[in-house]
Coordinates of C-alpha atoms in Angstrom, one line a residue:
M1 CA 70.8 106.2 108.5
T2 CA 70.9 105.9 112.2
I3 CA 73.5 103.7 114.0
D4 CA 71.9 102.0 117.0
V5 CA 73.7 98.7 117.5
L6 CA 77.4 98.3 118.0
R7 CA 78.6 94.7 117.2
R8 CA 81.7 92.9 116.0
P9 CA 81.8 92.7 112.2
G10 CA 82.2 89.3 110.6
L11 CA 84.5 88.1 107.9
A12 CA 82.1 89.1 105.1
E13 CA 81.8 92.6 106.5
R14 CA 85.5 93.0 106.8
Q15 CA 86.1 91.8 103.3
A16 CA 83.4 94.1 102.0
R17 CA 85.0 97.0 103.8
A18 CA 88.3 96.3 102.2
A19 CA 86.7 96.0 98.8
V20 CA 84.9 99.3 99.1
A21 CA 88.2 100.9 100.2
V22 CA 89.8 99.6 97.0
L23 CA 86.9 101.2 94.9
F24 CA 87.5 104.5 96.6
F25 CA 91.2 104.2 96.1
T26 CA 90.9 103.5 92.4
N27 CA 88.4 106.4 92.0
G28 CA 90.8 108.8 93.6
A29 CA 93.9 107.5 91.7
L30 CA 92.5 107.4 88.2
F31 CA 91.6 111.1 87.8
A32 CA 94.6 112.2 89.9
N33 CA 96.9 110.7 87.2
L34 CA 95.5 113.1 84.7
L35 CA 95.5 116.3 86.8
P36 CA 99.2 117.1 87.0
R37 CA 99.3 116.6 83.2
Y38 CA 96.9 119.5 82.7
P39 CA 99.6 122.2 82.1
Q40 CA 101.1 119.9 79.3
I41 CA 97.7 119.4 77.7
K42 CA 96.9 123.1 77.9
A43 CA 100.2 123.9 76.2
D44 CA 99.8 121.2 73.6
L45 CA 96.3 122.5 72.7
G46 CA 97.5 126.1 72.7
I47 CA 94.5 127.5 74.7
G48 CA 94.2 130.4 77.2
N49 CA 93.0 130.3 80.8
A50 CA 89.3 131.0 79.9
A51 CA 89.1 128.3 77.3
Y52 CA 91.0 125.9 79.5
G53 CA 88.6 126.6 82.4
L54 CA 85.6 125.9 80.2
A55 CA 87.2 122.7 78.8
V56 CA 88.0 121.2 82.2
A57 CA 84.5 122.2 83.4
A58 CA 83.2 119.5 81.1
F59 CA 84.1 116.9 83.7
P60 CA 81.8 118.2 86.4
A61 CA 79.2 119.1 83.7
G62 CA 79.1 115.4 82.7
A63 CA 78.6 114.5 86.4
V64 CA 75.8 117.0 86.9
V65 CA 74.0 115.8 83.7
A66 CA 74.3 112.2 84.6
G67 CA 74.0 112.4 88.4
L68 CA 70.3 111.8 88.8
A69 CA 70.5 108.7 86.7
A70 CA 73.0 107.1 89.1
G71 CA 70.1 105.9 91.3
V72 CA 68.5 104.0 88.4
L73 CA 71.9 102.4 87.5
V74 CA 72.5 101.3 91.1
R75 CA 69.0 99.8 91.4
R76 CA 69.4 97.9 88.1
L77 CA 73.0 96.6 88.5
G78 CA 73.5 96.8 92.3
S79 CA 75.8 99.3 93.9
A80 CA 79.0 97.2 93.7
R81 CA 78.6 96.3 90.0
A82 CA 77.6 99.8 89.1
A83 CA 80.7 101.2 90.8
V84 CA 83.0 98.8 89.0
A85 CA 81.4 99.3 85.5
S86 CA 81.5 103.1 85.8
T87 CA 85.1 102.9 87.1
L88 CA 86.2 101.1 83.9
L89 CA 84.4 103.7 81.7
T90 CA 86.0 106.5 83.7
A91 CA 89.4 105.1 83.0
A92 CA 88.6 105.0 79.2
G93 CA 87.4 108.6 79.2
I94 CA 90.5 109.8 81.0
L95 CA 92.7 108.0 78.5
V96 CA 90.9 109.6 75.6
A97 CA 91.2 113.0 77.2
G98 CA 94.9 112.7 77.6
L99 CA 95.3 111.7 73.9
S100 CA 93.0 114.4 72.5
Q101 CA 94.4 116.5 69.7
S102 CA 91.6 119.2 69.9
V103 CA 90.0 121.1 72.7
V104 CA 86.5 119.8 71.6
L105 CA 87.6 116.1 71.9
F106 CA 89.3 116.9 75.2
A107 CA 86.1 118.4 76.6
M108 CA 84.0 115.6 75.3
A109 CA 86.2 112.9 76.8
L110 CA 86.2 114.8 80.2
F111 CA 82.4 115.0 79.9
L112 CA 82.1 111.2 79.6
A113 CA 84.6 110.6 82.4
G114 CA 82.7 113.0 84.6
A115 CA 79.4 111.3 84.0
M116 CA 80.9 107.9 84.8
D117 CA 82.6 109.3 87.9
A118 CA 79.2 110.5 89.1
F119 CA 77.9 107.0 88.8
T120 CA 80.9 105.6 90.7
D121 CA 80.6 108.2 93.4
V122 CA 77.0 107.4 94.2
A123 CA 77.4 103.7 93.8
Q124 CA 80.5 103.3 96.0
N125 CA 79.1 105.6 98.7
A126 CA 75.8 103.6 98.6
H127 CA 77.7 100.3 99.1
G128 CA 79.9 101.9 101.7
L129 CA 76.9 103.0 103.7
R130 CA 75.5 99.5 103.3
V131 CA 78.7 98.1 104.8
Q132 CA 78.6 100.7 107.5
R133 CA 75.1 99.6 108.5
R134 CA 76.5 96.0 108.9
Y135 CA 79.3 97.4 111.1
G136 CA 77.0 99.3 113.3
R137 CA 79.3 102.3 113.6
S138 CA 80.7 105.1 111.5
I139 CA 83.3 104.2 108.9
I140 CA 82.4 106.5 106.0
N141 CA 85.2 108.9 106.7
S142 CA 87.7 106.1 106.4
F143 CA 86.5 105.4 102.9
H144 CA 87.0 109.0 101.9
A145 CA 90.4 108.9 103.5
I146 CA 91.3 106.0 101.3
W147 CA 90.1 108.1 98.3
S148 CA 92.6 110.7 99.3
I149 CA 95.4 108.1 99.5
G150 CA 94.4 107.1 96.0
A151 CA 94.5 110.7 94.8
V152 CA 98.0 111.2 96.4
T153 CA 99.1 107.9 94.7
G154 CA 97.8 109.0 91.4
G155 CA 99.4 112.5 91.7
A156 CA 102.7 110.9 92.7
M157 CA 102.5 108.5 89.7
A158 CA 101.9 111.5 87.4
A159 CA 104.8 113.4 88.9
G160 CA 107.0 110.4 88.4
A161 CA 105.9 110.0 84.8
I162 CA 106.6 113.6 84.1
A163 CA 110.1 113.3 85.7
L164 CA 110.8 110.2 83.6
D165 CA 109.5 111.9 80.5
L166 CA 107.0 109.1 80.0
P167 CA 104.6 109.7 77.1
L168 CA 101.2 110.8 78.3
G169 CA 99.3 108.1 76.4
V170 CA 101.5 105.3 77.9
H171 CA 101.3 106.8 81.4
L172 CA 97.4 106.9 81.3
L173 CA 97.1 103.5 79.7
I174 CA 99.2 101.9 82.5
S175 CA 97.1 103.8 85.1
G176 CA 93.8 102.8 83.6
V177 CA 94.6 99.1 83.2
L178 CA 96.2 98.8 86.7
F179 CA 93.3 100.4 88.6
G180 CA 90.6 98.8 86.3
I181 CA 92.0 95.4 87.3
A182 CA 92.0 96.4 91.0
A183 CA 88.3 97.4 90.8
C184 CA 87.3 94.1 89.1
V185 CA 89.1 92.1 91.8
A186 CA 87.4 94.2 94.5
L187 CA 84.0 93.3 93.1
R188 CA 84.4 89.7 94.2
F189 CA 84.5 90.7 97.9
C190 CA 81.6 93.2 97.9
L191 CA 78.4 92.4 99.8
P192 CA 76.2 90.0 97.7
G193 CA 72.5 90.4 97.1
P194 CA 70.3 93.5 96.6
D195 CA 70.9 96.8 98.3
T196 CA 67.5 96.9 100.0
E197 CA 67.3 97.0 103.8
P198 CA 66.4 93.8 105.7
A199 CA 62.7 93.3 106.4
E200 CA 63.2 93.8 110.1
E201 CA 64.7 97.3 109.6
T202 CA 62.0 98.1 107.1
E203 CA 59.3 97.3 109.6
T204 CA 61.0 99.4 112.2
E205 CA 61.2 102.3 109.8
T206 CA 57.5 101.9 108.9
K207 CA 56.6 102.0 112.6
E208 CA 58.7 105.1 113.1
A209 CA 57.1 106.7 110.0
K210 CA 53.7 106.0 111.4
G211 CA 54.6 107.5 114.7
E212 CA 56.0 110.6 113.0
S213 CA 52.8 111.0 111.0
R214 CA 50.8 110.8 114.2
E215 CA 53.0 113.5 115.8
K216 CA 52.5 115.7 112.7
A217 CA 48.8 115.2 112.8
S218 CA 48.5 116.2 116.4
A219 CA 50.7 119.2 115.8
G220 CA 48.4 120.6 113.2
G221 CA 50.6 122.8 111.1
G222 CA 53.8 121.0 112.0
R223 CA 54.0 119.3 108.6
S224 CA 54.7 122.4 106.6
A225 CA 57.1 123.8 109.2
M226 CA 59.1 120.5 109.1
T227 CA 59.2 120.5 105.3
S228 CA 60.5 124.1 105.3
R229 CA 63.2 123.3 107.9
T230 CA 64.2 120.2 106.0
R231 CA 64.6 122.1 102.7
Y232 CA 66.7 124.8 104.4
V233 CA 69.0 122.3 106.1
L234 CA 69.3 120.3 102.8
A235 CA 70.2 123.5 100.9
A236 CA 72.8 124.4 103.6
L237 CA 74.3 120.9 103.4
V238 CA 74.5 121.2 99.6
L239 CA 76.4 124.5 100.0
I240 CA 78.8 123.0 102.6
A241 CA 79.5 120.1 100.3
T242 CA 79.9 122.4 97.4
A243 CA 82.4 124.5 99.4
G244 CA 84.4 121.4 99.9
T245 CA 84.4 120.6 96.2
L246 CA 85.4 124.2 95.3
V247 CA 88.5 123.7 97.3
E248 CA 89.2 120.3 95.9
D249 CA 88.8 121.7 92.4
A250 CA 91.3 124.5 93.1
G251 CA 93.8 121.7 93.7
N252 CA 92.6 119.6 90.8
S253 CA 92.5 122.2 88.1
W254 CA 94.7 125.1 89.2
A255 CA 97.4 124.2 91.7
A256 CA 99.9 122.9 89.2
L257 CA 99.2 125.7 86.8
Y258 CA 99.5 128.4 89.5
L259 CA 102.7 127.1 90.8
S260 CA 104.3 126.6 87.4
D261 CA 103.1 129.7 85.6
S262 CA 102.6 132.3 88.3
L263 CA 105.4 131.2 90.7
N264 CA 107.8 129.6 88.1
A265 CA 108.0 126.2 89.8
S266 CA 109.3 123.3 87.8
A267 CA 106.7 120.9 86.4
A268 CA 107.5 118.1 88.9
L269 CA 107.5 120.6 91.8
A270 CA 104.2 122.2 90.6
A271 CA 102.5 118.8 91.1
S272 CA 103.3 119.1 94.8
G273 CA 100.4 121.6 95.3
F274 CA 97.8 119.0 94.4
I275 CA 99.6 116.3 96.3
A276 CA 99.8 118.5 99.4
L277 CA 96.1 119.3 99.2
V278 CA 94.9 115.7 98.9
G279 CA 97.6 114.4 101.3
A280 CA 96.5 116.8 104.0
Q281 CA 92.9 115.9 103.2
F282 CA 93.7 112.3 103.8
V283 CA 95.2 113.1 107.3
G284 CA 92.0 115.1 108.1
R285 CA 89.8 112.2 107.1
I286 CA 91.8 109.6 109.0
L287 CA 91.4 111.8 112.1
G288 CA 87.8 112.8 111.2
D289 CA 85.8 110.1 112.9
R290 CA 87.5 110.6 116.2
L291 CA 87.3 114.4 116.0
V292 CA 83.6 114.2 115.2
D293 CA 82.9 111.8 118.0
R294 CA 84.7 114.1 120.4
F295 CA 83.7 117.6 119.3
G296 CA 80.7 117.0 116.9
Q297 CA 80.3 117.7 113.1
R298 CA 79.5 121.4 113.7
A299 CA 82.7 122.3 115.6
V300 CA 84.9 120.2 113.3
A301 CA 83.5 121.9 110.2
R302 CA 83.8 125.4 111.6
A303 CA 87.4 124.8 112.6
G304 CA 88.1 123.3 109.2
G305 CA 86.6 126.2 107.4
F306 CA 88.7 128.6 109.4
I307 CA 91.9 126.7 108.7
A308 CA 91.2 126.6 105.0
A309 CA 90.3 130.3 104.8
A310 CA 93.3 131.4 106.9
G311 CA 95.9 129.0 105.4
M312 CA 95.1 129.7 101.7
G313 CA 94.4 133.3 102.4
L314 CA 97.9 133.8 103.9
A315 CA 99.5 131.8 101.0
L316 CA 97.8 134.1 98.4
A317 CA 98.7 137.3 100.4
V318 CA 102.4 136.3 100.5
P319 CA 103.0 134.2 97.4
T320 CA 106.0 131.8 97.6
V321 CA 106.3 128.2 96.3
P322 CA 106.7 126.7 99.8
G323 CA 104.0 128.9 101.3
T324 CA 101.6 128.1 98.5
I325 CA 102.1 124.4 98.9
L326 CA 101.5 124.7 102.6
G327 CA 98.4 126.8 101.8
F328 CA 96.9 124.1 99.6
A329 CA 97.7 121.6 102.4
A330 CA 95.8 123.7 105.0
A331 CA 92.9 124.0 102.6
G332 CA 92.8 120.2 102.1
F333 CA 93.0 119.5 105.8
G334 CA 90.3 122.1 106.5
V335 CA 87.7 120.6 104.1
A336 CA 88.6 117.0 104.8
T337 CA 85.3 116.0 106.6
L338 CA 82.9 118.4 104.8
V339 CA 81.6 116.1 102.0
P340 CA 81.2 113.0 104.3
A341 CA 79.6 115.1 107.0
A342 CA 77.1 116.6 104.5
M343 CA 76.3 113.2 103.0
H344 CA 75.8 111.7 106.5
E345 CA 73.5 114.5 107.7
A346 CA 71.5 114.5 104.5
D347 CA 71.0 110.7 104.7
E348 CA 69.3 111.2 108.1
L349 CA 67.1 114.2 107.3
P350 CA 63.4 113.6 108.3
G351 CA 60.7 113.7 105.7
L352 CA 62.9 112.2 102.9
K353 CA 63.0 108.7 101.4
P354 CA 66.0 106.6 102.3
G355 CA 68.9 107.6 100.1
S356 CA 67.2 110.7 98.7
G357 CA 69.2 113.2 100.7
L358 CA 72.5 111.5 99.8
T359 CA 71.6 111.5 96.1
I360 CA 70.6 115.2 96.1
V361 CA 73.8 116.3 97.9
S362 CA 76.0 114.1 95.8
W363 CA 74.4 115.5 92.6
L364 CA 74.2 119.2 93.5
M365 CA 77.6 119.5 95.2
R366 CA 79.1 118.9 91.8
L367 CA 78.0 122.3 90.7
G368 CA 81.1 123.5 92.6
F369 CA 83.3 121.5 90.1
L370 CA 81.1 122.8 87.2
L371 CA 81.1 126.5 88.1
S372 CA 84.6 126.9 89.6
P373 CA 86.9 126.3 86.6
P374 CA 85.3 128.8 84.1
V375 CA 84.8 131.4 86.8
V376 CA 88.4 131.1 88.1
G377 CA 89.6 131.0 84.5
L378 CA 87.8 134.2 83.5
V379 CA 89.1 136.0 86.7
A380 CA 92.6 134.7 85.9
D381 CA 92.5 136.1 82.4
E382 CA 91.4 139.5 83.6
A383 CA 93.2 139.9 86.9
G384 CA 95.6 136.9 87.3
L385 CA 95.2 133.4 88.7
R386 CA 96.3 134.5 92.2
L387 CA 93.0 136.6 92.5
G388 CA 91.0 133.7 91.0
L389 CA 92.1 131.4 93.7
L390 CA 90.5 133.6 96.3
V391 CA 87.6 131.1 95.8
V392 CA 89.4 128.9 98.3
P393 CA 89.4 131.2 101.4
L394 CA 85.9 132.4 100.5
A395 CA 84.6 128.8 100.5
G396 CA 86.2 128.3 103.9
A397 CA 84.4 131.4 105.2
L398 CA 81.1 130.1 103.9
V399 CA 81.5 126.8 105.8
V400 CA 82.1 128.8 109.0
V401 CA 78.8 130.6 108.5
L402 CA 76.7 127.5 107.6
A403 CA 78.2 124.9 109.9
G404 CA 75.3 125.4 112.4
V405 CA 73.1 123.0 110.4
L406 CA 75.5 120.1 111.2
G407 CA 75.1 118.0 114.3
A408 CA 76.6 119.0 117.6
R409 CA 78.5 116.7 119.9
K410 CA 76.2 113.9 121.2
R411 CA 76.4 113.0 124.9
R412 CA 76.5 109.3 125.5
P413 CA 76.1 107.2 128.6
A414 CA 79.4 105.9 130.0
G415 CA 78.4 102.4 129.1
D416 CA 78.0 103.2 125.4
E417 CA 81.6 104.4 125.1
G418 CA 82.8 101.2 126.5
Q419 CA 80.6 99.3 124.1
E420 CA 81.9 101.3 121.2
S421 CA 85.5 100.6 122.2
A422 CA 84.8 96.9 122.4
A423 CA 83.1 97.0 118.9
A424 CA 86.1 98.9 117.5
R425 CA 88.4 96.2 118.6

């Protein structure tokens, strides 16, 4: 997707942007209500770190299995309706997971919730990109920032429920009903009609494709070289997005457990690790669009990878409760723009059908959520959770190495900057 025209959005676009923001918010808040409850669920089920890691890996496993079907669902229902329907089913899966009396049922419920979450993720991003095209400027980072607000809200709700000794089932039922209603209301304000591009844009894309074909034909062997380059960049983008999900999973699955078990923090205080990570991630995403406009995706990603690696590395080297919470915050801030950046770059890769790059990155990046919990759990059982959490600084270092595939800062004529400021207003 290339943004060429900057114009003032109308009422329909502004309402649709708010509706998509609500969808991102509910998506972040739903699962976040369950995460701080993981230590309680683990204790109630009486399982070790390895079994726990395998069980919580069912969530990303469901997402990986179902991920490629998300495109079919979006085409049949439309991106907005697909996002809302899968949100409701995600809430149901989370409720069942919280009420599970066996590890098998817990894993099965997480598998269902993960599959539905994958549908929600693709659908809400697809609708968000559709709204972004109407706006004529980048707004995708703001949606992911709203997701972080939702995650912080959900984590805070869970911490409050723990402090009030609210039963797990009651807590998750309230959460599911509240955010399910919010998603249904948001549907009324999403963009109507199909998700296909206007005919004018399709004609433009056809002309560009024909021009590209002529260039490739005149270049002789240029086609295979372009295909090889596209595959390499796509693989690097998947790894960058996966690094971001690895860090997110560390906060999701292990922050509360590490603070409570390894550092003897109270249950309510242990929830602060996850809240700090997603809270700092929100700040990074709020600042993300301006930072990227000024310094480029490449520089922002490299700096973020370094912050994540250094911040969490120091927290693990000198383990204290305040230091660890700050370490998770640094990690969240560092990876804030990685997933939106990878999705945006993948969506603009030459040689791929519209939306294909976005779908591939969204699907494969979930391998980070799938592989991280069992690997960290196995390492934790053998050598301690502190060593297992080294996955966070390692992920940050990987981003520093691979960030070269992201776009550098684009120079613009002075008049364009004035146009953009006017459009922003």
